[in-house]
Tab-separated table of C-alpha atoms in Angstrom:
chain	number	residue	atom	x	y	z
A	27	MET	CA	-0.053	0.102	0.008
A	28	SER	CA	1.350	3.369	-0.999
A	29	ASN	CA	1.650	6.066	1.709
A	30	TYR	CA	0.991	8.717	-0.870
A	31	THR	CA	-1.793	10.321	-2.830
A	32	ILE	CA	-1.396	12.159	-6.030
A	33	ILE	CA	-3.685	15.250	-6.731
A	34	VAL	CA	-3.400	16.780	-9.973
A	35	ASP	CA	-4.177	20.383	-9.807
A	36	PRO	CA	-5.181	20.775	-6.221
A	37	LEU	CA	-6.565	23.939	-6.738
A	38	SER	CA	-10.069	25.824	-6.123
A	39	THR	CA	-11.902	23.325	-4.092
A	40	GLY	CA	-9.344	20.485	-4.526
A	41	GLN	CA	-6.922	22.320	-2.327
A	42	GLU	CA	-9.071	20.649	0.453
A	43	TYR	CA	-7.704	17.485	-0.673
A	44	ALA	CA	-4.233	18.022	1.278
A	45	ALA	CA	-5.576	18.202	4.716
A	46	ALA	CA	-8.225	15.679	4.244
A	47	PHE	CA	-5.806	12.952	2.793
A	48	ARG	CA	-3.383	13.666	5.469
A	49	GLU	CA	-5.920	13.198	8.436
A	50	ALA	CA	-6.337	9.907	7.025
A	51	GLY	CA	-2.826	8.957	6.822
A	52	ARG	CA	-1.632	9.725	3.518
A	53	LEU	CA	0.935	12.095	2.238
A	54	PRO	CA	-0.233	14.555	-0.087
A	55	VAL	CA	1.626	15.275	-3.472
A	56	ALA	CA	0.675	17.825	-5.932
A	57	VAL	CA	1.079	17.821	-9.534
A	58	LEU	CA	0.341	21.198	-11.412
A	59	SER	CA	-0.447	20.770	-15.045
A	60	ALA	CA	1.594	23.899	-15.829
A	61	SER	CA	4.129	26.139	-14.350
A	62	GLU	CA	1.560	28.305	-12.911
A	63	PRO	CA	-2.085	27.804	-11.687
A	64	PRO	CA	-4.437	29.013	-13.969
A	65	PRO	CA	-5.521	32.649	-13.485
A	66	ALA	CA	-8.595	32.013	-11.627
A	67	TYR	CA	-6.875	29.555	-9.151
A	68	THR	CA	-3.928	31.536	-8.105
A	69	THR	CA	-5.159	32.384	-4.726
A	70	SER	CA	-5.983	28.752	-4.073
A	71	TRP	CA	-2.617	27.260	-4.879
A	72	HIS	CA	-0.690	26.448	-1.378
A	73	PRO	CA	2.391	24.496	-2.237
A	74	GLU	CA	3.342	24.292	1.239
A	75	ASP	CA	0.658	22.053	1.890
A	76	PHE	CA	2.030	18.981	-0.056
A	77	GLU	CA	5.098	16.797	0.860
A	78	HIS	CA	6.474	17.243	-2.667
A	79	VAL	CA	5.245	19.291	-5.836
A	80	HIS	CA	5.736	18.221	-9.396
A	81	TYR	CA	5.002	20.174	-12.786
A	82	PHE	CA	3.676	19.138	-16.163
A	83	THR	CA	6.171	20.550	-18.848
A	84	GLY	CA	4.800	18.856	-21.884
A	85	ASP	CA	6.053	15.297	-21.551
A	86	VAL	CA	3.564	13.055	-19.806
A	87	GLN	CA	5.740	10.120	-19.923
A	88	ALA	CA	8.633	11.838	-17.893
A	89	LEU	CA	6.169	13.145	-15.583
A	90	ALA	CA	4.961	9.673	-14.959
A	91	GLU	CA	8.335	8.472	-14.441
A	92	GLU	CA	8.870	11.116	-11.718
A	93	LEU	CA	5.765	9.869	-9.980
A	94	ARG	CA	6.314	6.036	-10.499
A	95	HIS	CA	8.563	5.937	-7.163
A	96	TYR	CA	5.488	6.913	-5.111
A	97	GLU	CA	3.637	3.550	-6.135
A	98	PRO	CA	0.595	5.530	-6.507
A	99	GLU	CA	-2.834	3.114	-6.468
A	100	TYR	CA	-4.955	5.740	-8.075
A	101	LEU	CA	-4.582	9.625	-8.687
A	102	VAL	CA	-7.268	12.345	-7.924
A	103	PRO	CA	-8.050	15.668	-9.950
A	104	GLY	CA	-8.566	18.478	-7.883
A	105	ALA	CA	-9.909	21.109	-10.441
A	106	GLU	CA	-11.235	21.357	-13.965
A	107	SER	CA	-7.931	22.278	-15.371
A	108	GLY	CA	-6.497	19.042	-13.966
A	109	VAL	CA	-8.647	16.371	-15.138
A	110	GLU	CA	-7.315	15.829	-18.634
A	111	LEU	CA	-3.726	15.378	-17.444
A	112	CYS	CA	-4.961	13.243	-14.572
A	113	ASP	CA	-6.685	10.736	-16.916
A	114	ARG	CA	-3.335	10.366	-18.882
A	115	LEU	CA	-1.378	9.826	-15.835
A	116	ILE	CA	-3.912	7.170	-14.512
A	117	GLY	CA	-3.586	5.278	-18.057
A	118	LEU	CA	0.283	5.265	-17.359
A	119	LEU	CA	0.629	4.809	-13.786
A	120	ALA	CA	-2.678	3.200	-12.606
A	121	PRO	CA	-4.676	1.894	-15.296
A	122	GLY	CA	-8.071	0.568	-14.656
A	123	THR	CA	-8.365	2.810	-11.281
A	124	GLY	CA	-10.124	5.544	-13.254
A	125	ASN	CA	-12.466	6.558	-15.966
A	126	VAL	CA	-13.211	5.469	-19.300
A	127	PRO	CA	-9.920	6.577	-21.356
A	128	GLU	CA	-11.786	6.732	-24.435
A	129	LEU	CA	-14.304	9.365	-23.510
A	130	ALA	CA	-11.727	11.613	-21.635
A	131	SER	CA	-12.173	14.689	-23.902
A	132	ALA	CA	-15.787	14.027	-23.113
A	133	ARG	CA	-15.376	14.835	-19.475
A	134	ARG	CA	-13.656	18.058	-20.445
A	135	ASP	CA	-14.689	19.470	-23.785
A	136	LYS	CA	-18.483	20.606	-23.909
A	137	TRP	CA	-18.696	19.779	-27.620
A	138	GLU	CA	-17.178	16.471	-27.009
A	139	MET	CA	-19.657	15.905	-24.153
A	140	ALA	CA	-22.634	16.437	-26.432
A	141	GLN	CA	-21.079	14.013	-29.143
A	142	ALA	CA	-21.002	11.293	-26.253
A	143	LEU	CA	-24.503	11.968	-25.268
A	144	ALA	CA	-25.702	11.748	-29.118
A	145	ALA	CA	-23.772	8.249	-29.349
A	146	ALA	CA	-25.433	6.964	-26.343
A	147	GLY	CA	-28.707	8.258	-27.257
A	148	VAL	CA	-29.072	10.553	-24.326
A	149	PRO	CA	-31.319	13.548	-25.065
A	150	ARG	CA	-29.250	16.814	-25.394
A	151	LEU	CA	-29.348	20.328	-26.557
A	152	ARG	CA	-28.586	21.076	-30.113
A	153	GLN	CA	-25.265	22.785	-30.566
A	154	PHE	CA	-22.350	23.405	-33.006
A	155	LEU	CA	-18.627	24.205	-32.709
A	156	THR	CA	-16.707	26.065	-35.138
A	157	ALA	CA	-14.122	28.984	-35.468
A	158	ASP	CA	-15.975	30.128	-38.866
A	159	PRO	CA	-18.592	32.395	-38.491
A	160	VAL	CA	-19.810	31.232	-41.889
A	161	GLU	CA	-20.253	27.736	-40.924
A	162	ALA	CA	-22.007	29.163	-37.697
A	163	GLU	CA	-24.757	31.093	-39.870
A	164	ARG	CA	-25.270	27.950	-42.134
A	165	TRP	CA	-25.853	25.806	-39.149
A	166	LEU	CA	-28.078	28.132	-37.441
A	167	LYS	CA	-30.338	28.288	-40.606
A	168	GLU	CA	-30.404	24.486	-41.372
A	169	ASN	CA	-31.602	24.273	-37.561
A	170	ASP	CA	-34.225	26.889	-37.464
A	171	LEU	CA	-32.278	28.719	-34.922
A	172	LEU	CA	-31.355	32.014	-36.703
A	173	GLY	CA	-32.769	34.913	-34.751
A	174	LYS	CA	-33.744	32.583	-31.855
A	175	ARG	CA	-32.263	32.980	-28.354
A	176	LEU	CA	-28.648	31.292	-28.130
A	177	VAL	CA	-26.125	30.628	-25.710
A	178	ILE	CA	-22.422	31.387	-27.014
A	179	LYS	CA	-19.433	30.103	-24.720
A	180	PRO	CA	-16.092	28.329	-25.247
A	181	PRO	CA	-15.917	24.781	-25.138
A	182	LYS	CA	-13.625	24.718	-22.451
A	183	SER	CA	-14.224	27.032	-19.504
A	184	ALA	CA	-15.692	27.162	-16.076
A	185	ALA	CA	-17.804	28.862	-13.454
A	186	GLY	CA	-19.937	30.841	-15.935
A	187	ASP	CA	-16.558	32.200	-17.570
A	188	GLU	CA	-17.620	34.146	-21.153
A	189	VAL	CA	-20.973	32.353	-21.210
A	190	TYR	CA	-23.297	34.600	-22.997
A	191	VAL	CA	-27.099	34.872	-24.138
A	192	VAL	CA	-28.085	36.333	-27.495
A	193	PHE	CA	-31.622	37.266	-27.386
A	194	GLU	CA	-33.977	37.100	-30.295
A	195	ASP	CA	-32.826	38.512	-33.370
A	196	GLY	CA	-29.655	39.973	-31.438
A	197	ASP	CA	-26.069	40.083	-32.800
A	198	TRP	CA	-24.766	36.629	-32.259
A	199	ARG	CA	-21.638	37.501	-34.425
A	200	GLU	CA	-20.717	40.079	-31.754
A	201	ARG	CA	-20.623	37.505	-29.094
A	202	PHE	CA	-18.916	34.912	-31.400
A	203	ASP	CA	-16.084	37.343	-32.030
A	204	ARG	CA	-15.928	38.332	-28.294
A	205	VAL	CA	-15.029	34.762	-27.245
A	206	LEU	CA	-13.057	33.703	-30.457
A	207	GLY	CA	-9.193	33.917	-29.891
A	208	ARG	CA	-9.622	35.106	-26.111
A	209	THR	CA	-7.696	33.730	-23.226
A	210	ASN	CA	-10.191	32.573	-20.759
A	211	LYS	CA	-9.750	32.173	-16.962
A	212	MET	CA	-8.707	28.798	-17.258
A	213	GLY	CA	-5.580	30.024	-19.281
A	214	LEU	CA	-6.685	28.666	-22.229
A	215	THR	CA	-7.109	30.274	-25.577
A	216	ASN	CA	-10.615	29.710	-27.259
A	217	ASP	CA	-9.576	28.657	-30.653
A	218	ALA	CA	-13.240	27.694	-31.390
A	219	VAL	CA	-16.778	28.841	-30.161
A	220	LEU	CA	-19.604	26.649	-29.115
A	221	ILE	CA	-23.266	27.836	-30.088
A	222	GLN	CA	-26.099	26.298	-28.091
A	223	GLU	CA	-29.823	26.421	-28.333
A	224	TYR	CA	-31.152	28.398	-25.180
A	225	ALA	CA	-32.629	26.024	-22.683
A	226	GLU	CA	-35.570	27.378	-20.807
A	227	GLY	CA	-36.442	25.866	-17.382
A	228	THR	CA	-34.819	25.130	-13.623
A	229	GLU	CA	-31.355	24.488	-13.331
A	230	TYR	CA	-29.861	22.152	-10.952
A	231	LEU	CA	-26.726	20.865	-9.855
A	232	VAL	CA	-26.225	17.087	-9.101
A	233	ASP	CA	-23.094	15.996	-7.470
A	234	THR	CA	-22.025	12.172	-7.860
A	235	TYR	CA	-19.836	9.787	-6.625
A	236	SER	CA	-19.022	6.646	-8.626
A	237	VAL	CA	-17.327	3.209	-7.723
A	238	ASP	CA	-16.965	0.576	-10.676
A	239	GLY	CA	-19.888	2.186	-12.613
A	240	LYS	CA	-22.111	2.658	-9.754
A	241	HIS	CA	-23.097	6.176	-9.303
A	242	ALA	CA	-24.521	7.513	-5.996
A	243	LEU	CA	-25.846	10.880	-4.990
A	244	VAL	CA	-23.771	13.204	-2.886
A	245	ASP	CA	-26.202	16.247	-3.111
A	246	VAL	CA	-28.634	17.914	-5.282
A	247	CYS	CA	-29.319	21.748	-5.169
A	248	ARG	CA	-31.711	23.808	-7.145
A	249	TYR	CA	-29.998	26.986	-8.897
A	250	THR	CA	-31.247	30.401	-9.128
A	251	LYS	CA	-29.354	32.431	-11.662
A	252	VAL	CA	-29.723	35.918	-12.895
A	253	GLY	CA	-29.125	37.660	-16.119
A	254	ARG	CA	-27.529	40.860	-16.528
A	255	GLY	CA	-26.887	42.200	-19.967
A	256	ASP	CA	-25.891	39.175	-21.843
A	257	LYS	CA	-24.289	37.322	-19.180
A	258	ILE	CA	-26.523	34.396	-17.783
A	259	GLY	CA	-24.067	32.635	-15.664
A	260	ILE	CA	-24.550	34.995	-12.623
A	261	TYR	CA	-25.431	32.890	-9.549
A	262	ARG	CA	-28.027	34.108	-7.188
A	263	ARG	CA	-28.609	31.516	-5.022
A	264	ILE	CA	-28.741	27.544	-4.429
A	265	ASP	CA	-31.221	25.487	-2.537
A	266	PHE	CA	-30.198	21.930	-1.154
A	267	LEU	CA	-33.066	19.229	-1.805
A	268	ALA	CA	-33.412	15.898	-0.071
A	269	GLU	CA	-32.791	12.752	-2.132
A	270	ASP	CA	-36.722	11.687	-2.003
A	271	ASP	CA	-37.795	15.086	-3.386
A	272	ALA	CA	-39.635	14.645	-6.580
A	273	GLU	CA	-37.529	17.151	-8.261
A	274	VAL	CA	-34.341	14.815	-7.712
A	275	GLN	CA	-36.413	11.689	-8.265
A	276	ALA	CA	-37.048	13.241	-11.904
A	277	LEU	CA	-33.342	14.151	-12.526
A	278	TRP	CA	-31.614	11.170	-11.058
A	279	PRO	CA	-32.140	8.640	-14.008
A	280	TYR	CA	-31.063	11.095	-16.771
A	281	THR	CA	-28.048	11.988	-14.780
A	282	ARG	CA	-27.063	8.491	-14.275
A	283	ASP	CA	-27.300	8.370	-18.290
A	284	VAL	CA	-25.175	11.201	-18.620
A	285	LEU	CA	-22.310	9.858	-16.194
A	286	ASP	CA	-22.439	6.569	-18.226
A	287	ALA	CA	-22.402	8.251	-21.712
A	288	VAL	CA	-19.187	10.541	-20.605
A	289	GLY	CA	-17.509	7.472	-19.066
A	290	ILE	CA	-17.360	8.544	-15.808
A	291	ARG	CA	-16.916	4.965	-13.754
A	292	VAL	CA	-14.919	6.036	-10.435
A	293	GLY	CA	-14.672	9.182	-8.573
A	294	CYS	CA	-16.467	12.625	-8.438
A	295	GLY	CA	-19.056	13.816	-11.055
A	296	HIS	CA	-20.345	17.527	-10.980
A	297	VAL	CA	-23.399	17.762	-13.272
A	298	GLU	CA	-25.325	20.819	-14.383
A	299	VAL	CA	-28.951	19.874	-15.768
A	300	MET	CA	-31.656	21.895	-17.023
A	301	MET	CA	-35.190	20.375	-16.411
A	302	THR	CA	-36.960	22.039	-19.577
A	303	PRO	CA	-40.351	21.332	-20.925
A	304	ASP	CA	-39.062	18.405	-22.823
A	305	GLY	CA	-37.563	16.753	-19.594
A	306	PRO	CA	-34.004	17.073	-18.327
A	307	ARG	CA	-31.123	18.157	-20.527
A	308	LEU	CA	-27.480	18.649	-19.893
A	309	ILE	CA	-25.729	21.882	-19.411
A	310	GLU	CA	-22.258	20.259	-18.655
A	311	VAL	CA	-20.554	17.840	-16.542
A	312	ALA	CA	-17.148	17.664	-14.828
A	313	ALA	CA	-15.179	14.719	-13.611
A	314	ARG	CA	-13.966	16.433	-10.196
A	315	PRO	CA	-15.372	17.970	-6.874
A	316	ALA	CA	-17.906	21.011	-7.124
A	317	GLY	CA	-15.793	24.292	-6.687
A	318	GLY	CA	-17.035	27.778	-5.631
A	319	GLY	CA	-16.885	26.776	-1.656
A	320	HIS	CA	-19.652	24.072	-2.415
A	321	GLN	CA	-17.576	21.383	-0.077
A	322	MET	CA	-18.511	23.586	3.006
A	323	VAL	CA	-21.815	24.134	2.267
A	324	SER	CA	-22.546	20.430	0.930
A	325	ASP	CA	-21.179	19.290	4.313
A	326	LEU	CA	-23.264	21.484	6.384
A	327	ALA	CA	-26.441	20.444	4.306
A	328	THR	CA	-25.733	16.843	4.288
A	329	GLY	CA	-22.919	16.061	6.673
A	330	ASP	CA	-20.750	14.811	3.707
A	331	ASN	CA	-19.342	16.161	0.392
A	332	HIS	CA	-17.088	15.134	-2.494
A	333	ILE	CA	-13.932	15.524	-0.612
A	334	LYS	CA	-14.988	13.218	2.494
A	335	ARG	CA	-16.555	10.627	-0.041
A	336	THR	CA	-13.211	10.444	-2.199
A	337	VAL	CA	-11.043	9.895	0.982
A	338	ALA	CA	-13.401	7.460	2.419
A	339	HIS	CA	-13.388	5.222	-0.742
A	340	ARG	CA	-9.835	5.573	-1.626
A	341	VAL	CA	-8.215	5.242	1.604
A	342	ARG	CA	-10.737	3.060	3.494
A	343	GLY	CA	-12.727	1.373	0.932
A	344	GLU	CA	-15.849	2.763	2.140
A	345	VAL	CA	-18.656	3.324	-0.266
A	346	ARG	CA	-21.932	5.212	0.450
A	347	ASP	CA	-25.329	4.965	-1.718
A	348	GLY	CA	-27.257	8.326	-1.510
A	349	PHE	CA	-27.067	11.184	1.091
A	350	ASP	CA	-29.127	12.464	3.923
A	351	LEU	CA	-30.567	16.209	3.991
A	352	VAL	CA	-29.633	17.083	7.816
A	353	GLN	CA	-30.686	20.613	7.634
A	354	HIS	CA	-32.260	23.094	5.113
A	355	LEU	CA	-29.729	25.609	3.503
A	356	ARG	CA	-29.649	28.305	1.208
A	357	GLY	CA	-26.649	29.890	-0.072
A	358	ILE	CA	-26.576	33.295	-1.544
A	359	PHE	CA	-24.115	34.937	-3.981
A	360	VAL	CA	-23.786	38.822	-3.009
A	361	ILE	CA	-23.447	40.726	-6.570
A	362	ALA	CA	-21.415	43.797	-7.071
A	363	PRO	CA	-23.244	46.030	-9.414
A	364	ARG	CA	-19.843	47.664	-11.072
A	365	GLU	CA	-16.436	47.775	-10.454
A	366	GLY	CA	-14.739	49.586	-7.723
A	367	TYR	CA	-14.120	50.050	-4.022
A	368	PHE	CA	-16.934	48.651	-1.730
A	369	SER	CA	-17.030	51.697	0.401
A	370	ASN	CA	-19.937	50.804	2.897
A	371	ARG	CA	-19.441	47.445	4.205
A	372	GLU	CA	-21.635	48.378	7.017
A	373	VAL	CA	-24.766	47.730	4.920
A	374	PHE	CA	-24.423	44.151	6.174
A	375	ASP	CA	-23.841	44.903	9.840
A	376	ASP	CA	-27.236	43.626	10.832
A	377	ILE	CA	-27.182	40.208	8.781
A	378	GLU	CA	-26.041	38.555	12.026
A	379	SER	CA	-29.559	39.281	13.403
A	380	LEU	CA	-31.304	37.362	10.850
A	381	LYS	CA	-32.961	34.032	12.334
A	382	SER	CA	-31.153	31.954	9.643
A	383	PHE	CA	-28.027	33.623	9.448
A	384	HIS	CA	-24.965	30.942	9.748
A	385	TRP	CA	-22.223	32.618	7.864
A	386	MET	CA	-20.899	35.236	5.587
A	387	LYS	CA	-17.616	36.002	3.918
A	388	ILE	CA	-16.712	39.093	1.801
A	389	LEU	CA	-14.192	37.917	-0.793
A	390	TYR	CA	-12.092	40.936	-1.068
A	391	ASP	CA	-10.008	42.837	1.267
A	392	GLU	CA	-11.412	46.327	2.541
A	393	ASP	CA	-8.848	48.482	0.442
A	394	ALA	CA	-9.388	46.135	-2.630
A	395	VAL	CA	-11.049	47.086	-5.961
A	396	VAL	CA	-13.723	44.816	-6.489
A	397	PRO	CA	-15.008	43.773	-10.059
A	398	GLU	CA	-18.480	43.868	-11.352
A	399	THR	CA	-19.994	40.432	-10.945
A	400	VAL	CA	-20.331	38.833	-14.034
A	401	ASP	CA	-19.721	34.916	-12.983
A	402	LEU	CA	-19.110	32.707	-10.327
A	403	PHE	CA	-15.348	33.798	-10.106
A	404	THR	CA	-16.374	37.438	-9.441
A	405	CYS	CA	-19.110	37.356	-6.800
A	406	LEU	CA	-18.881	39.954	-3.969
A	407	ALA	CA	-19.456	37.682	-1.056
A	408	TRP	CA	-21.321	34.457	0.150
A	409	VAL	CA	-23.926	34.262	2.830
A	410	ILE	CA	-25.053	31.121	4.004
A	411	LEU	CA	-28.618	30.904	5.653
A	412	ILE	CA	-29.839	27.459	7.454
A	413	HIS	CA	-33.462	27.007	9.282
A	414	SER	CA	-35.791	24.424	9.825
A	415	ASP	CA	-38.648	26.678	8.729
A	416	PRO	CA	-38.637	27.349	4.686
A	417	ALA	CA	-40.856	30.524	5.365
A	418	THR	CA	-37.733	32.150	7.615
A	419	LEU	CA	-35.379	31.212	5.059
A	420	ASP	CA	-37.331	32.765	2.532
A	421	ALA	CA	-37.860	36.073	4.695
A	422	ASP	CA	-34.138	36.285	5.704
A	423	TYR	CA	-33.327	35.803	1.778
A	424	HIS	CA	-35.256	38.688	0.792
A	425	ARG	CA	-33.713	40.843	3.812
A	426	VAL	CA	-30.209	39.989	2.443
A	427	LEU	CA	-31.208	41.167	-1.176
A	428	ASP	CA	-32.542	44.312	0.246
A	429	MET	CA	-28.947	44.954	2.198
A	430	GLU	CA	-27.394	44.189	-1.150
A	431	SER	CA	-29.565	46.701	-2.957
A	432	GLY	CA	-27.879	49.409	-0.421
A	433	ILE	CA	-24.173	48.394	-1.678
A	434	HIS	CA	-22.234	51.706	-2.594
A	435	ILE	CA	-19.312	51.020	-4.894
A	436	THR	CA	-16.976	54.146	-5.727
A	437	PRO	CA	-15.530	53.764	-9.120
A	438	SER	CA	-11.700	53.242	-8.842
A	439	PRO	CA	-9.684	56.162	-10.633
């Protein structure tokens, strides 16, 4: 038995793996998929938490040889940026302990996801990948989508980064040009653009853990998002649901089909699904823990999370089937209306008087310039409400929004 656990890109939520594996008696080893973490993850990189750190410089065989002396029994991806490299290293160092190798791209690239669903006969949204606006217009005409509401985004991004809505009869080419060629927050250049039909409905986050192809729920949340201009990925709140809720039962068979279609057999699944009038449709799926502080709130709501589930399985061989909702939780994302100095933090002075208040964190230092909130990366603060009475949660939620409406941001010079 190896005393080490190798984590590829232990960033964002994945930074929590180091302490969790160390507590379970394993020495954490970090592999970074580049010489520096992607821009979105810089502040979550803590090399001091690891026994050893290795860097990928382009030669996966050489990196595998560096890691071989740890005698790894498995490897774990910590963040979205490390999923593909982790798959390749598993194939070289611990074959058979990960997901289906032939479907690796379908677990990272949104276009390949859709192709995998089509091959498996799983219902999906219509979409098209191209770097050529002429091809894009031809596809839109052929599918009777020209002039309809659309979503335009990179094939590889995360947390709502560069996800735009094009409204009816809107200028889709302007958004297309805005995405194409730009370097996104994962540090990747958008060498093509994904055009997708717009999905109407309620969006859900479904977190899973799989062992030998058998999938189990870790938590399920209902998302509420808000649009501002042409940005649709602005998170407003999440509400945790119980496993026996009718909404969850309607989503779960489809989610299992998605996991099978993209070849997730072992480890974390993070699936975003829209329940449309035509049934559930995949927004995207990831083979890593949920990010954005989700591990903390999942643990509060269910007593468990992706990190705990991974360590229990990999170190102790423990497998759990499903989850329990131990308390009603609502997470609120506080939105900054513009860029500048957040100059009246006292607007939230009374927040601890709310009956359901549990925790709040403002994500920027007092003297920092805060960005305008356009995605999950740029939210101003998080608030967590917990209460047994849904009506109390609703009342306190609206009080938080009232406080948010009083935020004053002074433009930076």
